[in-house]
PDB file of C-alpha atoms in Angstrom:
ATOM      1  CA  MET A   1     111.497 111.207 105.565  1.00  0.00           C
ATOM      2  CA  GLU A   2     111.622 108.642 108.824  1.00  0.00           C
ATOM      3  CA  THR A   3     114.803 110.200 111.708  1.00  0.00           C
ATOM      4  CA  GLN A   4     117.280 107.995 112.980  1.00  0.00           C
ATOM      5  CA  GLU A   5     117.045 106.783 116.730  1.00  0.00           C
ATOM      6  CA  SER A   6     119.673 107.899 118.216  1.00  0.00           C
ATOM      7  CA  GLY A   7     123.093 106.271 117.976  1.00  0.00           C
ATOM      8  CA  GLY A   8     120.774 103.414 116.140  1.00  0.00           C
ATOM      9  CA  GLU A   9     121.245 101.646 112.433  1.00  0.00           C
ATOM     10  CA  ARG A  10     117.542 101.553 111.955  1.00  0.00           C
ATOM     11  CA  PRO A  11     114.391 104.218 111.128  1.00  0.00           C
ATOM     12  CA  ILE A  12     111.962 104.711 114.492  1.00  0.00           C
ATOM     13  CA  GLY A  13     109.453 102.457 114.309  1.00  0.00           C
ATOM     14  CA  SER A  14     111.033  99.363 113.036  1.00  0.00           C
ATOM     15  CA  ILE A  15     111.724  96.386 114.303  1.00  0.00           C
ATOM     16  CA  GLY A  16     114.593  95.263 112.817  1.00  0.00           C
ATOM     17  CA  ASP A  17     115.498  92.961 108.620  1.00  0.00           C
ATOM     18  CA  TRP A  18     114.454  90.195 108.046  1.00  0.00           C
ATOM     19  CA  THR A  19     116.860  87.716 108.554  1.00  0.00           C
ATOM     20  CA  THR A  20     116.137  89.388 112.688  1.00  0.00           C
ATOM     21  CA  CYS A  21     112.693  88.894 112.116  1.00  0.00           C
ATOM     22  CA  ALA A  22     112.211  85.351 111.129  1.00  0.00           C
ATOM     23  CA  ALA A  23     114.181  83.565 113.603  1.00  0.00           C
ATOM     24  CA  ASP A  24     110.938  84.073 115.017  1.00  0.00           C
ATOM     25  CA  PRO A  25     108.253  81.166 113.084  1.00  0.00           C
ATOM     26  CA  GLY A  26     105.656  83.285 114.597  1.00  0.00           C
ATOM     27  CA  TYR A  27     106.593  85.593 112.353  1.00  0.00           C
ATOM     28  CA  ARG A  28     108.040  83.654 109.578  1.00  0.00           C
ATOM     29  CA  ALA A  29     104.424  82.333 109.158  1.00  0.00           C
ATOM     30  CA  ALA A  30     102.800  85.507 109.421  1.00  0.00           C
ATOM     31  CA  VAL A  31     104.529  86.989 106.365  1.00  0.00           C
ATOM     32  CA  LEU A  32     104.435  84.157 104.586  1.00  0.00           C
ATOM     33  CA  ASP A  33     100.843  84.218 104.527  1.00  0.00           C
ATOM     34  CA  LEU A  34     100.741  87.965 103.805  1.00  0.00           C
ATOM     35  CA  LEU A  35     102.614  87.470 101.179  1.00  0.00           C
ATOM     36  CA  GLY A  36     100.821  84.928  99.513  1.00  0.00           C
ATOM     37  CA  ALA A  37      97.833  86.149  99.853  1.00  0.00           C
ATOM     38  CA  LEU A  38      99.500  89.336  98.106  1.00  0.00           C
ATOM     39  CA  ALA A  39     100.903  86.749  95.538  1.00  0.00           C
ATOM     40  CA  TYR A  40      98.119  85.018  94.251  1.00  0.00           C
ATOM     41  CA  GLY A  41      95.766  88.434  94.851  1.00  0.00           C
ATOM     42  CA  GLU A  42      98.486  89.986  92.088  1.00  0.00           C
ATOM     43  CA  LEU A  43      97.944  86.823  90.195  1.00  0.00           C
ATOM     44  CA  SER A  44      94.211  87.090  89.262  1.00  0.00           C
ATOM     45  CA  ALA A  45      94.955  90.983  89.384  1.00  0.00           C
ATOM     46  CA  PHE A  46      96.831  90.220  85.988  1.00  0.00           C
ATOM     47  CA  GLU A  47      93.599  87.610  84.194  1.00  0.00           C
ATOM     48  CA  ARG A  48      91.138  89.713  85.676  1.00  0.00           C
ATOM     49  CA  LEU A  49      93.123  92.975  84.086  1.00  0.00           C
ATOM     50  CA  ALA A  50      93.771  90.954  80.437  1.00  0.00           C
ATOM     51  CA  GLU A  51      90.236  89.820  80.550  1.00  0.00           C
ATOM     52  CA  ASP A  52      88.363  92.666  80.953  1.00  0.00           C
ATOM     53  CA  ALA A  53      90.912  94.519  78.275  1.00  0.00           C
ATOM     54  CA  LYS A  54      88.698  92.244  75.943  1.00  0.00           C
ATOM     55  CA  PHE A  55      85.156  94.211  76.145  1.00  0.00           C
ATOM     56  CA  ALA A  56      86.700  97.601  76.556  1.00  0.00           C
ATOM     57  CA  PRO A  57      85.335 100.015  74.994  1.00  0.00           C
ATOM     58  CA  GLY A  58      87.340 101.140  72.967  1.00  0.00           C
ATOM     59  CA  LEU A  59      91.514 100.226  71.585  1.00  0.00           C
ATOM     60  CA  ALA A  60      92.936 103.095  73.651  1.00  0.00           C
ATOM     61  CA  ASP A  61      90.909 101.499  76.583  1.00  0.00           C
ATOM     62  CA  LYS A  62      92.018  98.055  75.559  1.00  0.00           C
ATOM     63  CA  ALA A  63      96.181  99.376  75.549  1.00  0.00           C
ATOM     64  CA  ASP A  64      95.864 100.679  79.062  1.00  0.00           C
ATOM     65  CA  LEU A  65      94.375  97.812  80.885  1.00  0.00           C
ATOM     66  CA  ALA A  66      96.870  95.438  78.824  1.00  0.00           C
ATOM     67  CA  ARG A  67      99.498  97.620  80.303  1.00  0.00           C
ATOM     68  CA  MET A  68      97.647  97.574  84.070  1.00  0.00           C
ATOM     69  CA  ALA A  69      97.344  93.541  83.701  1.00  0.00           C
ATOM     70  CA  SER A  70     100.906  93.794  82.467  1.00  0.00           C
ATOM     71  CA  ALA A  71     101.898  96.048  86.319  1.00  0.00           C
ATOM     72  CA  GLU A  72      99.996  93.438  87.805  1.00  0.00           C
ATOM     73  CA  PHE A  73     101.821  90.298  86.628  1.00  0.00           C
ATOM     74  CA  GLN A  74     105.411  92.291  87.917  1.00  0.00           C
ATOM     75  CA  HIS A  75     104.608  92.774  91.291  1.00  0.00           C
ATOM     76  CA  TYR A  76     103.607  88.792  91.282  1.00  0.00           C
ATOM     77  CA  GLN A  77     107.052  88.250  89.959  1.00  0.00           C
ATOM     78  CA  LEU A  78     108.526  90.211  92.486  1.00  0.00           C
ATOM     79  CA  LEU A  79     106.431  88.328  95.437  1.00  0.00           C
ATOM     80  CA  HIS A  80     106.800  85.022  93.655  1.00  0.00           C
ATOM     81  CA  ASP A  81     111.179  85.293  93.290  1.00  0.00           C
ATOM     82  CA  ARG A  82     110.841  86.639  97.008  1.00  0.00           C
ATOM     83  CA  LEU A  83     109.000  84.185  98.629  1.00  0.00           C
ATOM     84  CA  VAL A  84     111.936  81.528  96.537  1.00  0.00           C
ATOM     85  CA  GLU A  85     114.563  83.696  97.659  1.00  0.00           C
ATOM     86  CA  VAL A  86     113.316  82.664 101.527  1.00  0.00           C
ATOM     87  CA  GLY A  87     112.669  79.074 100.853  1.00  0.00           C
ATOM     88  CA  ALA A  88     109.015  79.183  99.982  1.00  0.00           C
ATOM     89  CA  ASP A  89     107.197  77.345  97.478  1.00  0.00           C
ATOM     90  CA  PRO A  90     105.267  79.829  96.213  1.00  0.00           C
ATOM     91  CA  THR A  91     102.393  78.158  94.400  1.00  0.00           C
ATOM     92  CA  GLU A  92     102.113  76.088  98.408  1.00  0.00           C
ATOM     93  CA  VAL A  93     101.967  79.644 100.543  1.00  0.00           C
ATOM     94  CA  MET A  94     100.147  80.716  97.944  1.00  0.00           C
ATOM     95  CA  GLY A  95      97.451  77.798  97.902  1.00  0.00           C
ATOM     96  CA  PRO A  96      95.308  78.703 101.186  1.00  0.00           C
ATOM     97  CA  PHE A  97      94.400  81.852  99.695  1.00  0.00           C
ATOM     98  CA  VAL A  98      92.596  80.482  96.428  1.00  0.00           C
ATOM     99  CA  GLU A  99      89.521  79.591  97.749  1.00  0.00           C
ATOM    100  CA  PRO A 100      88.193  83.191  99.165  1.00  0.00           C
ATOM    101  CA  LEU A 101      89.788  84.681  96.956  1.00  0.00           C
ATOM    102  CA  GLU A 102      87.440  82.563  94.139  1.00  0.00           C
ATOM    103  CA  SER A 103      84.459  82.470  95.387  1.00  0.00           C
ATOM    104  CA  PHE A 104      84.361  86.212  96.119  1.00  0.00           C
ATOM    105  CA  HIS A 105      84.803  86.433  92.162  1.00  0.00           C
ATOM    106  CA  ARG A 106      81.914  84.266  91.743  1.00  0.00           C
ATOM    107  CA  MET A 107      79.717  85.774  94.370  1.00  0.00           C
ATOM    108  CA  THR A 108      80.239  88.990  92.382  1.00  0.00           C
ATOM    109  CA  ALA A 109      80.374  88.727  87.996  1.00  0.00           C
ATOM    110  CA  PRO A 110      79.833  91.832  87.112  1.00  0.00           C
ATOM    111  CA  SER A 111      77.258  91.957  84.044  1.00  0.00           C
ATOM    112  CA  ASP A 112      78.921  94.609  82.064  1.00  0.00           C
ATOM    113  CA  TRP A 113      82.067  97.233  81.784  1.00  0.00           C
ATOM    114  CA  LEU A 114      81.570  99.386  84.030  1.00  0.00           C
ATOM    115  CA  GLU A 115      80.132  96.696  86.556  1.00  0.00           C
ATOM    116  CA  GLY A 116      83.749  95.322  85.820  1.00  0.00           C
ATOM    117  CA  LEU A 117      85.224  98.943  86.310  1.00  0.00           C
ATOM    118  CA  VAL A 118      83.214  99.319  89.924  1.00  0.00           C
ATOM    119  CA  LYS A 119      84.588  95.554  91.436  1.00  0.00           C
ATOM    120  CA  ALA A 120      88.002  96.438  90.318  1.00  0.00           C
ATOM    121  CA  TYR A 121      88.262  99.508  91.542  1.00  0.00           C
ATOM    122  CA  VAL A 122      87.084  98.533  94.703  1.00  0.00           C
ATOM    123  CA  GLY A 123      88.642  95.190  95.163  1.00  0.00           C
ATOM    124  CA  ASP A 124      92.064  97.120  94.628  1.00  0.00           C
ATOM    125  CA  SER A 125      91.407  99.667  97.067  1.00  0.00           C
ATOM    126  CA  ILE A 126      90.248  97.055  99.602  1.00  0.00           C
ATOM    127  CA  ALA A 127      93.587  95.374  99.318  1.00  0.00           C
ATOM    128  CA  THR A 128      95.517  98.348  99.559  1.00  0.00           C
ATOM    129  CA  ASP A 129      94.134  99.430 102.641  1.00  0.00           C
ATOM    130  CA  PHE A 130      94.302  96.314 103.928  1.00  0.00           C
ATOM    131  CA  TYR A 131      97.773  95.902 103.236  1.00  0.00           C
ATOM    132  CA  ARG A 132      99.852  99.322 104.170  1.00  0.00           C
ATOM    133  CA  GLU A 133      98.110  98.900 107.136  1.00  0.00           C
ATOM    134  CA  VAL A 134      99.682  95.538 108.288  1.00  0.00           C
ATOM    135  CA  ALA A 135     102.757  96.921 106.466  1.00  0.00           C
ATOM    136  CA  VAL A 136     103.820  99.614 109.898  1.00  0.00           C
ATOM    137  CA  ARG A 137     104.352  95.599 111.386  1.00  0.00           C
ATOM    138  CA  LEU A 138     106.714  94.758 109.367  1.00  0.00           C
ATOM    139  CA  ASP A 139     110.322  94.354 109.075  1.00  0.00           C
ATOM    140  CA  ASP A 140     112.335  96.939 106.240  1.00  0.00           C
ATOM    141  CA  ASP A 141     112.706  94.202 103.998  1.00  0.00           C
ATOM    142  CA  THR A 142     109.202  93.101 103.825  1.00  0.00           C
ATOM    143  CA  ARG A 143     107.388  96.176 103.788  1.00  0.00           C
ATOM    144  CA  ASP A 144     109.573  97.478 101.306  1.00  0.00           C
ATOM    145  CA  LEU A 145     108.394  94.893  98.803  1.00  0.00           C
ATOM    146  CA  VAL A 146     105.021  95.109  99.452  1.00  0.00           C
ATOM    147  CA  LEU A 147     104.754  98.713  99.313  1.00  0.00           C
ATOM    148  CA  ARG A 148     106.445  98.506  96.341  1.00  0.00           C
ATOM    149  CA  VAL A 149     103.380  95.767  95.287  1.00  0.00           C
ATOM    150  CA  MET A 150     101.545  97.907  96.265  1.00  0.00           C
ATOM    151  CA  ALA A 151     102.389 100.483  94.415  1.00  0.00           C
ATOM    152  CA  ASP A 152      99.924 102.744  91.444  1.00  0.00           C
ATOM    153  CA  THR A 153      99.046 100.427  88.626  1.00  0.00           C
ATOM    154  CA  GLY A 154      97.630 103.823  87.342  1.00  0.00           C
ATOM    155  CA  TYR A 155      93.710 101.869  87.508  1.00  0.00           C
ATOM    156  CA  ALA A 156      91.731 103.874  89.357  1.00  0.00           C
ATOM    157  CA  GLN A 157      92.328 107.016  87.995  1.00  0.00           C
ATOM    158  CA  PHE A 158      91.242 105.220  84.865  1.00  0.00           C
ATOM    159  CA  ALA A 159      88.042 103.641  86.687  1.00  0.00           C
ATOM    160  CA  VAL A 160      86.921 107.090  87.525  1.00  0.00           C
ATOM    161  CA  ASP A 161      87.590 108.404  84.979  1.00  0.00           C
ATOM    162  CA  ARG A 162      85.310 106.345  82.962  1.00  0.00           C
ATOM    163  CA  VAL A 163      82.848 105.646  85.530  1.00  0.00           C
ATOM    164  CA  ARG A 164      82.431 109.610  85.806  1.00  0.00           C
ATOM    165  CA  GLN A 165      81.852 109.696  82.375  1.00  0.00           C
ATOM    166  CA  ALA A 166      79.532 106.954  82.377  1.00  0.00           C
ATOM    167  CA  ILE A 167      77.058 108.985  85.303  1.00  0.00           C
ATOM    168  CA  GLU A 168      77.631 111.842  82.826  1.00  0.00           C
ATOM    169  CA  ALA A 169      76.173 110.895  79.503  1.00  0.00           C
ATOM    170  CA  GLU A 170      73.541 109.230  82.005  1.00  0.00           C
ATOM    171  CA  SER A 171      72.169 109.713  85.315  1.00  0.00           C
ATOM    172  CA  ARG A 172      70.585 106.681  86.334  1.00  0.00           C
ATOM    173  CA  VAL A 173      73.141 104.604  85.478  1.00  0.00           C
ATOM    174  CA  GLY A 174      75.108 106.744  89.467  1.00  0.00           C
ATOM    175  CA  GLY A 175      72.203 104.830  91.711  1.00  0.00           C
ATOM    176  CA  ARG A 176      73.117 101.236  89.970  1.00  0.00           C
ATOM    177  CA  LEU A 177      76.592 101.359  90.643  1.00  0.00           C
ATOM    178  CA  ALA A 178      76.370 102.633  94.008  1.00  0.00           C
ATOM    179  CA  LEU A 179      74.218  99.348  95.311  1.00  0.00           C
ATOM    180  CA  TRP A 180      76.948  97.584  92.674  1.00  0.00           C
ATOM    181  CA  GLY A 181      79.236  99.330  94.505  1.00  0.00           C
ATOM    182  CA  ARG A 182      77.646  98.227  98.625  1.00  0.00           C
ATOM    183  CA  ARG A 183      77.680  94.606  98.297  1.00  0.00           C
ATOM    184  CA  LEU A 184      81.060  94.769  96.373  1.00  0.00           C
ATOM    185  CA  MET A 185      82.415  95.874 100.128  1.00  0.00           C
ATOM    186  CA  GLY A 186      80.417  93.452 101.504  1.00  0.00           C
ATOM    187  CA  GLU A 187      81.410  91.409 100.014  1.00  0.00           C
ATOM    188  CA  ALA A 188      84.873  91.406 100.155  1.00  0.00           C
ATOM    189  CA  LEU A 189      85.190  92.525 103.975  1.00  0.00           C
ATOM    190  CA  SER A 190      83.051  88.582 105.019  1.00  0.00           C
ATOM    191  CA  GLN A 191      85.944  87.471 102.758  1.00  0.00           C
ATOM    192  CA  ALA A 192      89.417  89.500 104.284  1.00  0.00           C
ATOM    193  CA  GLN A 193      87.553  88.307 107.291  1.00  0.00           C
ATOM    194  CA  ARG A 194      87.157  85.044 106.941  1.00  0.00           C
ATOM    195  CA  VAL A 195      90.308  84.466 105.904  1.00  0.00           C
ATOM    196  CA  VAL A 196      92.392  86.524 109.069  1.00  0.00           C
ATOM    197  CA  ALA A 197      89.876  84.727 111.296  1.00  0.00           C
ATOM    198  CA  GLU A 198      90.853  81.426 109.879  1.00  0.00           C
ATOM    199  CA  ARG A 199      94.971  81.955 110.133  1.00  0.00           C
ATOM    200  CA  ASP A 200      96.806  82.286 112.883  1.00  0.00           C
ATOM    201  CA  ALA A 201      99.900  83.743 113.087  1.00  0.00           C
ATOM    202  CA  LEU A 202      98.001  86.304 110.304  1.00  0.00           C
ATOM    203  CA  SER A 203      96.171  87.538 112.741  1.00  0.00           C
ATOM    204  CA  ASN A 204      98.260  88.036 115.516  1.00  0.00           C
ATOM    205  CA  LEU A 205     100.488  89.962 113.085  1.00  0.00           C
ATOM    206  CA  LEU A 206      97.757  92.767 112.298  1.00  0.00           C
ATOM    207  CA  VAL A 207      96.586  93.644 115.861  1.00  0.00           C
ATOM    208  CA  GLY A 208      99.471  94.377 117.286  1.00  0.00           C
ATOM    209  CA  GLY A 209     102.815  92.053 116.111  1.00  0.00           C
ATOM    210  CA  ALA A 210     103.647  88.902 115.742  1.00  0.00           C
ATOM    211  CA  GLN A 211     104.573  88.745 119.594  1.00  0.00           C
ATOM    212  CA  VAL A 212     100.358  89.051 120.167  1.00  0.00           C
ATOM    213  CA  GLN A 213      98.423  85.941 121.121  1.00  0.00           C
ATOM    214  CA  GLY A 214      95.212  84.994 119.579  1.00  0.00           C
ATOM    215  CA  PHE A 215      92.470  86.440 117.633  1.00  0.00           C
ATOM    216  CA  ASP A 216      91.385  90.340 118.639  1.00  0.00           C
ATOM    217  CA  LEU A 217      87.604  90.580 117.898  1.00  0.00           C
ATOM    218  CA  VAL A 218      87.198  94.059 118.795  1.00  0.00           C
ATOM    219  CA  GLU A 219      91.414  95.114 116.688  1.00  0.00           C
ATOM    220  CA  VAL A 220      90.537  93.867 113.593  1.00  0.00           C
ATOM    221  CA  GLY A 221      86.830  95.129 113.627  1.00  0.00           C
ATOM    222  CA  LYS A 222      88.824  98.481 114.384  1.00  0.00           C
ATOM    223  CA  MET A 223      90.791  97.601 111.003  1.00  0.00           C
ATOM    224  CA  PHE A 224      87.932  97.265 108.479  1.00  0.00           C
ATOM    225  CA  ASN A 225      86.361 100.344 110.130  1.00  0.00           C
ATOM    226  CA  ARG A 226      89.474 102.188 109.021  1.00  0.00           C
ATOM    227  CA  ILE A 227      88.664  99.860 105.680  1.00  0.00           C
ATOM    228  CA  THR A 228      85.432 100.751 105.271  1.00  0.00           C
ATOM    229  CA  GLU A 229      85.777 104.636 105.649  1.00  0.00           C
ATOM    230  CA  ALA A 230      88.837 104.788 103.370  1.00  0.00           C
ATOM    231  CA  HIS A 231      85.755 103.155 100.990  1.00  0.00           C
ATOM    232  CA  THR A 232      83.636 105.903 101.112  1.00  0.00           C
ATOM    233  CA  ARG A 233      85.776 108.205 100.470  1.00  0.00           C
ATOM    234  CA  ARG A 234      86.571 107.078  96.965  1.00  0.00           C
ATOM    235  CA  MET A 235      83.221 105.801  95.688  1.00  0.00           C
ATOM    236  CA  ALA A 236      82.244 109.809  96.547  1.00  0.00           C
ATOM    237  CA  ALA A 237      85.768 109.604  94.101  1.00  0.00           C
ATOM    238  CA  LEU A 238      83.754 108.179  91.226  1.00  0.00           C
ATOM    239  CA  GLY A 239      80.386 110.074  92.009  1.00  0.00           C
ATOM    240  CA  LEU A 240      78.943 107.133  93.580  1.00  0.00           C
ATOM    241  CA  ALA A 241      76.856 107.107  97.412  1.00  0.00           C
ATOM    242  CA  SER A 242      78.282 104.561  98.971  1.00  0.00           C
TER     243      SER A 242
END
């Protein structure tokens, strides 16, 4: 639990609430970018899981994926409603992030059920790490929303269980999926770095707060290194070499 500043009204490390922080145009622009990227990611995750459910090998898996898809759409709705609440057009705010994410999906179309599981697991994990990195730099209201949206839907454990079962049944599957995981990570980082480099307000927020000016390649590189290290640990949980 966070401790309170002596005589203060907010937790140590807090930069304030949305109303106070959004008075800075740069900060407002950065948060709208962040919420726009997250909203489109959640909408895309809903579509992906709903599509994957069609290829599930059994009814139990189909039902589990449908439930998780529903949770992703609920997360999207929270973000949509928040954007409307702060006077932004959700469609307009999500717009800049459609092409990068769709490009990633075009270049990483899975060829079977297992590749689809690994793709969703890797993609969700990278997104979770990315947004948790930036959450510490957000106002209290936005941080709480982001952490709520990034709450586990149960997909990670679902993917780990199914992939491990497949490897136990046929060990050579592991080598193929390990190569696939490395490809996914490379493509995901490439698209994420592109987005950060192109969105000045967002990159400033990531490397030290909205008061920082200019794209700092070193600091962004450190952030993505931490995300890569977390990916390595998660691949090990799948039973795959990263």
